[in-house]
Amino acid sequence: MSNVGFRIVTAIKRPKKELIEKFRGIPVANIGDVMNRNYCLDARIRPINSILLLGTAFTVKTRPGDNLLLHKAIDMAAPGDIIVVDGQGDLTNSLIGELMISWAQQRGVSGFIIDGAIRDVTALRSMSIPVYTAGITPKGPYKDGPGEINVTITCGGVVVKPGDILVGDADSVIVIDPNDAPAILKRAEEKAAQETVTKEAIKNGTWNRSWVDKALKEKGCEFIN
């Protein structure tokens, strides 16, 4: 019998590393634009350092304020995984801090996204592993369970599945289904190239702004002298 709410899935399907690496350096905003401005984590989830995030989702669902399953996830995760925690946005107790993240980094974990709170922020800001969180508190966690590992969760208002590709920068994190990744990658690269051209036009003072007045006219905006 499946013990729903207190179970661990031990095997997940991960996309090829070559595909993941192709997203490195592409701004999250560009990827989000070509995904119709969907699948970006909401503004509650913020980075606490400036390390870029890239890898595959290793998901955890916890009871608010409890990190027993998060401890187990760190011991299970493979190098290149990003541990994504659905802590239901609760900020009463921190779910993770310096010691756990140091251990995870030693094991090759590529980052953390915590929809909950963290602590030891001063130390974490000096570490070379990306950490995103909904909040900060010094209050420590409980270790009683229940929870789940490698199930579909929500984080920052977005559904995250084990094995999804995650790309993060100072703006946010975006969630990419590996099945859609090749098409998204192509369009995101094209978008980034278009922005390079636009930046050059801005620098030269030749950016064509005629579309602004055209859009206002089409939408019926009234101009008053």
CSV table of C-alpha atoms in Angstrom, one decimal:
chain,number,residue,atom,x,y,z
A,1,MET,CA,0.0,0.0,0.0
A,2,SER,CA,1.3,3.4,-0.9
A,3,ASN,CA,1.8,5.6,2.1
A,4,VAL,CA,0.7,8.9,0.5
A,5,GLY,CA,2.3,11.8,2.1
A,6,PHE,CA,5.2,9.9,3.6
A,7,ARG,CA,7.1,8.2,0.7
A,8,ILE,CA,10.3,8.4,-1.3
A,9,VAL,CA,10.7,7.7,-5.0
A,10,THR,CA,14.2,6.5,-5.5
A,11,ALA,CA,14.6,6.7,-9.2
A,12,ILE,CA,14.0,9.6,-11.6
A,13,LYS,CA,14.6,10.2,-15.3
A,14,ARG,CA,17.1,13.0,-15.9
A,15,PRO,CA,17.6,14.8,-19.3
A,16,LYS,CA,21.0,14.5,-21.0
A,17,LYS,CA,23.7,16.8,-19.5
A,18,GLU,CA,24.5,18.1,-23.0
A,19,LEU,CA,21.0,19.5,-23.3
A,20,ILE,CA,21.0,21.1,-19.9
A,21,GLU,CA,24.4,22.8,-20.5
A,22,LYS,CA,23.1,24.5,-23.6
A,23,PHE,CA,20.9,26.7,-21.4
A,24,ARG,CA,24.0,28.0,-19.5
A,25,GLY,CA,24.3,31.8,-19.8
A,26,ILE,CA,20.9,32.4,-21.4
A,27,PRO,CA,19.0,35.0,-19.3
A,28,VAL,CA,15.9,33.7,-17.6
A,29,ALA,CA,14.0,36.7,-18.9
A,30,ASN,CA,14.7,35.5,-22.5
A,31,ILE,CA,13.6,32.0,-21.8
A,32,GLY,CA,10.5,33.3,-20.1
A,33,ASP,CA,9.6,35.5,-23.0
A,34,VAL,CA,9.6,32.5,-25.4
A,35,MET,CA,7.6,30.5,-22.9
A,36,ASN,CA,4.8,33.1,-23.1
A,37,ARG,CA,5.9,34.6,-19.7
A,38,ASN,CA,4.9,31.5,-17.9
A,39,TYR,CA,6.8,29.0,-15.7
A,40,CYS,CA,8.9,31.5,-13.8
A,41,LEU,CA,8.8,31.2,-10.0
A,42,ASP,CA,7.0,34.1,-8.4
A,43,ALA,CA,8.6,37.1,-6.8
A,44,ARG,CA,8.6,35.6,-3.3
A,45,ILE,CA,11.5,33.3,-4.2
A,46,ARG,CA,14.7,35.3,-4.3
A,47,PRO,CA,18.4,34.4,-4.6
A,48,ILE,CA,20.6,35.1,-1.6
A,49,ASN,CA,23.8,35.1,-3.7
A,50,SER,CA,24.8,35.8,-7.3
A,51,ILE,CA,25.7,32.3,-8.4
A,52,LEU,CA,23.9,31.2,-11.6
A,53,LEU,CA,21.7,28.1,-11.2
A,54,LEU,CA,21.4,25.3,-13.7
A,55,GLY,CA,20.5,21.7,-13.3
A,56,THR,CA,17.7,19.1,-12.9
A,57,ALA,CA,15.0,19.2,-10.3
A,58,PHE,CA,15.2,16.8,-7.3
A,59,THR,CA,11.9,17.5,-5.5
A,60,VAL,CA,11.0,17.4,-1.8
A,61,LYS,CA,7.6,18.0,-0.2
A,62,THR,CA,7.9,18.8,3.5
A,63,ARG,CA,5.5,19.5,6.4
A,64,PRO,CA,5.9,23.2,7.3
A,65,GLY,CA,8.9,23.7,9.6
A,66,ASP,CA,10.2,20.1,9.2
A,67,ASN,CA,13.3,19.0,7.3
A,68,LEU,CA,13.6,15.2,7.9
A,69,LEU,CA,12.9,14.5,4.2
A,70,LEU,CA,15.2,17.3,3.1
A,71,HIS,CA,18.0,15.6,5.0
A,72,LYS,CA,17.3,12.4,3.1
A,73,ALA,CA,17.1,14.2,-0.2
A,74,ILE,CA,20.6,15.6,0.2
A,75,ASP,CA,21.9,12.1,0.8
A,76,MET,CA,20.1,10.8,-2.3
A,77,ALA,CA,20.6,13.6,-4.8
A,78,ALA,CA,23.1,13.1,-7.7
A,79,PRO,CA,25.7,15.5,-8.8
A,80,GLY,CA,24.1,18.2,-10.9
A,81,ASP,CA,20.7,18.0,-9.2
A,82,ILE,CA,19.0,21.0,-7.7
A,83,ILE,CA,17.0,20.3,-4.6
A,84,VAL,CA,13.6,22.0,-4.9
A,85,VAL,CA,11.6,22.1,-1.7
A,86,ASP,CA,7.8,22.7,-1.3
A,87,GLY,CA,7.7,24.0,2.2
A,88,GLN,CA,4.2,25.5,1.5
A,89,GLY,CA,5.7,28.9,1.8
A,90,ASP,CA,5.8,28.7,5.6
A,91,LEU,CA,8.4,31.1,7.1
A,92,THR,CA,8.0,30.1,10.8
A,93,ASN,CA,11.1,27.8,10.9
A,94,SER,CA,14.1,27.6,8.7
A,95,LEU,CA,14.4,24.3,6.7
A,96,ILE,CA,18.1,24.5,5.9
A,97,GLY,CA,21.3,26.3,6.8
A,98,GLU,CA,25.1,26.3,6.4
A,99,LEU,CA,25.8,22.8,7.5
A,100,MET,CA,23.3,21.0,5.3
A,101,ILE,CA,24.2,23.1,2.3
A,102,SER,CA,27.9,22.6,2.8
A,103,TRP,CA,27.3,18.8,2.9
A,104,ALA,CA,25.1,19.0,-0.2
A,105,GLN,CA,27.8,21.0,-2.0
A,106,GLN,CA,30.4,18.4,-1.0
A,107,ARG,CA,28.2,15.8,-2.7
A,108,GLY,CA,27.9,17.7,-5.9
A,109,VAL,CA,24.4,19.2,-5.5
A,110,SER,CA,24.1,22.2,-7.9
A,111,GLY,CA,21.7,24.4,-5.9
A,112,PHE,CA,18.7,24.8,-3.7
A,113,ILE,CA,15.2,26.4,-4.2
A,114,ILE,CA,13.3,26.6,-0.9
A,115,ASP,CA,9.7,27.6,-0.8
A,116,GLY,CA,10.1,28.2,2.9
A,117,ALA,CA,12.7,29.8,5.1
A,118,ILE,CA,16.5,29.3,5.5
A,119,ARG,CA,19.1,30.6,7.9
A,120,ASP,CA,22.9,31.2,8.2
A,121,VAL,CA,22.6,33.7,5.3
A,122,THR,CA,25.9,35.5,5.9
A,123,ALA,CA,27.8,32.2,5.4
A,124,LEU,CA,25.6,31.1,2.5
A,125,ARG,CA,26.2,34.4,0.6
A,126,SER,CA,29.9,33.6,0.6
A,127,MET,CA,29.5,30.0,-0.8
A,128,SER,CA,29.7,29.1,-4.4
A,129,ILE,CA,26.3,27.3,-4.6
A,130,PRO,CA,23.1,29.1,-5.7
A,131,VAL,CA,20.4,29.3,-3.1
A,132,TYR,CA,16.9,30.7,-3.6
A,133,THR,CA,14.4,31.1,-0.8
A,134,ALA,CA,11.1,32.6,0.2
A,135,GLY,CA,12.4,34.0,3.5
A,136,ILE,CA,14.9,34.0,6.3
A,137,THR,CA,14.6,33.2,10.0
A,138,PRO,CA,17.1,31.9,12.7
A,139,LYS,CA,14.5,29.5,14.1
A,140,GLY,CA,15.5,26.0,13.5
A,141,PRO,CA,13.4,23.1,12.0
A,142,TYR,CA,11.9,19.9,13.4
A,143,LYS,CA,12.8,16.5,12.2
A,144,ASP,CA,9.7,14.4,12.5
A,145,GLY,CA,8.3,14.1,9.0
A,146,PRO,CA,6.1,13.3,7.1
A,147,GLY,CA,7.0,14.4,3.6
A,148,GLU,CA,7.8,13.0,0.1
A,149,ILE,CA,10.8,12.9,-2.2
A,150,ASN,CA,10.7,12.9,-6.0
A,151,VAL,CA,7.0,13.6,-6.5
A,152,THR,CA,5.4,16.5,-8.4
A,153,ILE,CA,5.3,19.6,-6.2
A,154,THR,CA,4.6,23.3,-6.5
A,155,CYS,CA,7.3,25.9,-5.7
A,156,GLY,CA,6.9,29.6,-6.2
A,157,GLY,CA,3.5,29.0,-7.8
A,158,VAL,CA,4.9,26.7,-10.5
A,159,VAL,CA,4.5,22.9,-10.8
A,160,VAL,CA,7.9,21.2,-10.7
A,161,LYS,CA,8.4,17.6,-11.6
A,162,PRO,CA,11.5,15.5,-10.8
A,163,GLY,CA,13.9,15.8,-13.7
A,164,ASP,CA,12.7,19.2,-15.0
A,165,ILE,CA,15.4,21.6,-16.2
A,166,LEU,CA,15.9,24.6,-13.9
A,167,VAL,CA,17.6,27.8,-15.0
A,168,GLY,CA,18.1,30.6,-12.5
A,169,ASP,CA,19.8,34.1,-12.4
A,170,ALA,CA,19.3,37.3,-10.4
A,171,ASP,CA,15.8,37.7,-11.8
A,172,SER,CA,14.3,34.4,-10.9
A,173,VAL,CA,14.2,30.7,-11.8
A,174,ILE,CA,12.3,29.1,-14.7
A,175,VAL,CA,11.1,25.5,-15.0
A,176,ILE,CA,11.5,23.7,-18.3
A,177,ASP,CA,9.9,20.4,-19.2
A,178,PRO,CA,12.7,18.3,-20.8
A,179,ASN,CA,10.3,17.3,-23.6
A,180,ASP,CA,9.9,20.9,-24.6
A,181,ALA,CA,13.5,21.9,-24.0
A,182,PRO,CA,15.0,21.6,-27.5
A,183,ALA,CA,12.3,23.9,-29.0
A,184,ILE,CA,12.6,26.3,-26.1
A,185,LEU,CA,16.3,26.4,-26.4
A,186,LYS,CA,16.2,27.3,-30.1
A,187,ARG,CA,13.7,30.1,-29.5
A,188,ALA,CA,15.6,31.4,-26.5
A,189,GLU,CA,18.8,31.6,-28.4
A,190,GLU,CA,17.1,33.5,-31.2
A,191,LYS,CA,15.6,35.9,-28.6
A,192,ALA,CA,19.0,36.5,-27.0
A,193,ALA,CA,20.4,37.3,-30.4
A,194,GLN,CA,17.6,39.7,-31.2
A,195,GLU,CA,18.3,41.5,-27.9
A,196,THR,CA,21.9,41.9,-28.8
A,197,VAL,CA,20.9,43.6,-32.0
A,198,THR,CA,18.5,45.9,-30.0
A,199,LYS,CA,21.2,46.8,-27.5
A,200,GLU,CA,23.4,47.9,-30.4
A,201,ALA,CA,20.6,50.0,-31.8
A,202,ILE,CA,20.1,51.6,-28.5
A,203,LYS,CA,23.8,52.4,-28.2
A,204,ASN,CA,23.7,54.0,-31.7
A,205,GLY,CA,20.5,55.9,-31.1
A,206,THR,CA,18.7,54.0,-34.0
A,207,TRP,CA,16.2,51.9,-32.0
A,208,ASN,CA,12.9,52.0,-34.0
A,209,ARG,CA,10.2,53.0,-31.6
A,210,SER,CA,7.4,53.5,-34.1
A,211,TRP,CA,5.5,50.4,-32.8
A,212,VAL,CA,4.6,52.3,-29.6
A,213,ASP,CA,2.4,54.9,-31.2
A,214,LYS,CA,1.0,52.3,-33.6
A,215,ALA,CA,0.0,50.1,-30.7
A,216,LEU,CA,-1.6,53.0,-28.8
A,217,LYS,CA,-3.6,54.0,-31.9
A,218,GLU,CA,-4.8,50.5,-32.5
A,219,LYS,CA,-6.0,50.2,-28.9
A,220,GLY,CA,-7.9,53.5,-29.1
A,221,CYS,CA,-5.7,55.7,-26.9
A,222,GLU,CA,-6.8,59.4,-27.0
A,223,PHE,CA,-4.1,62.1,-27.4
A,224,ILE,CA,-4.9,65.5,-25.9
A,225,ASN,CA,-2.9,68.6,-26.6
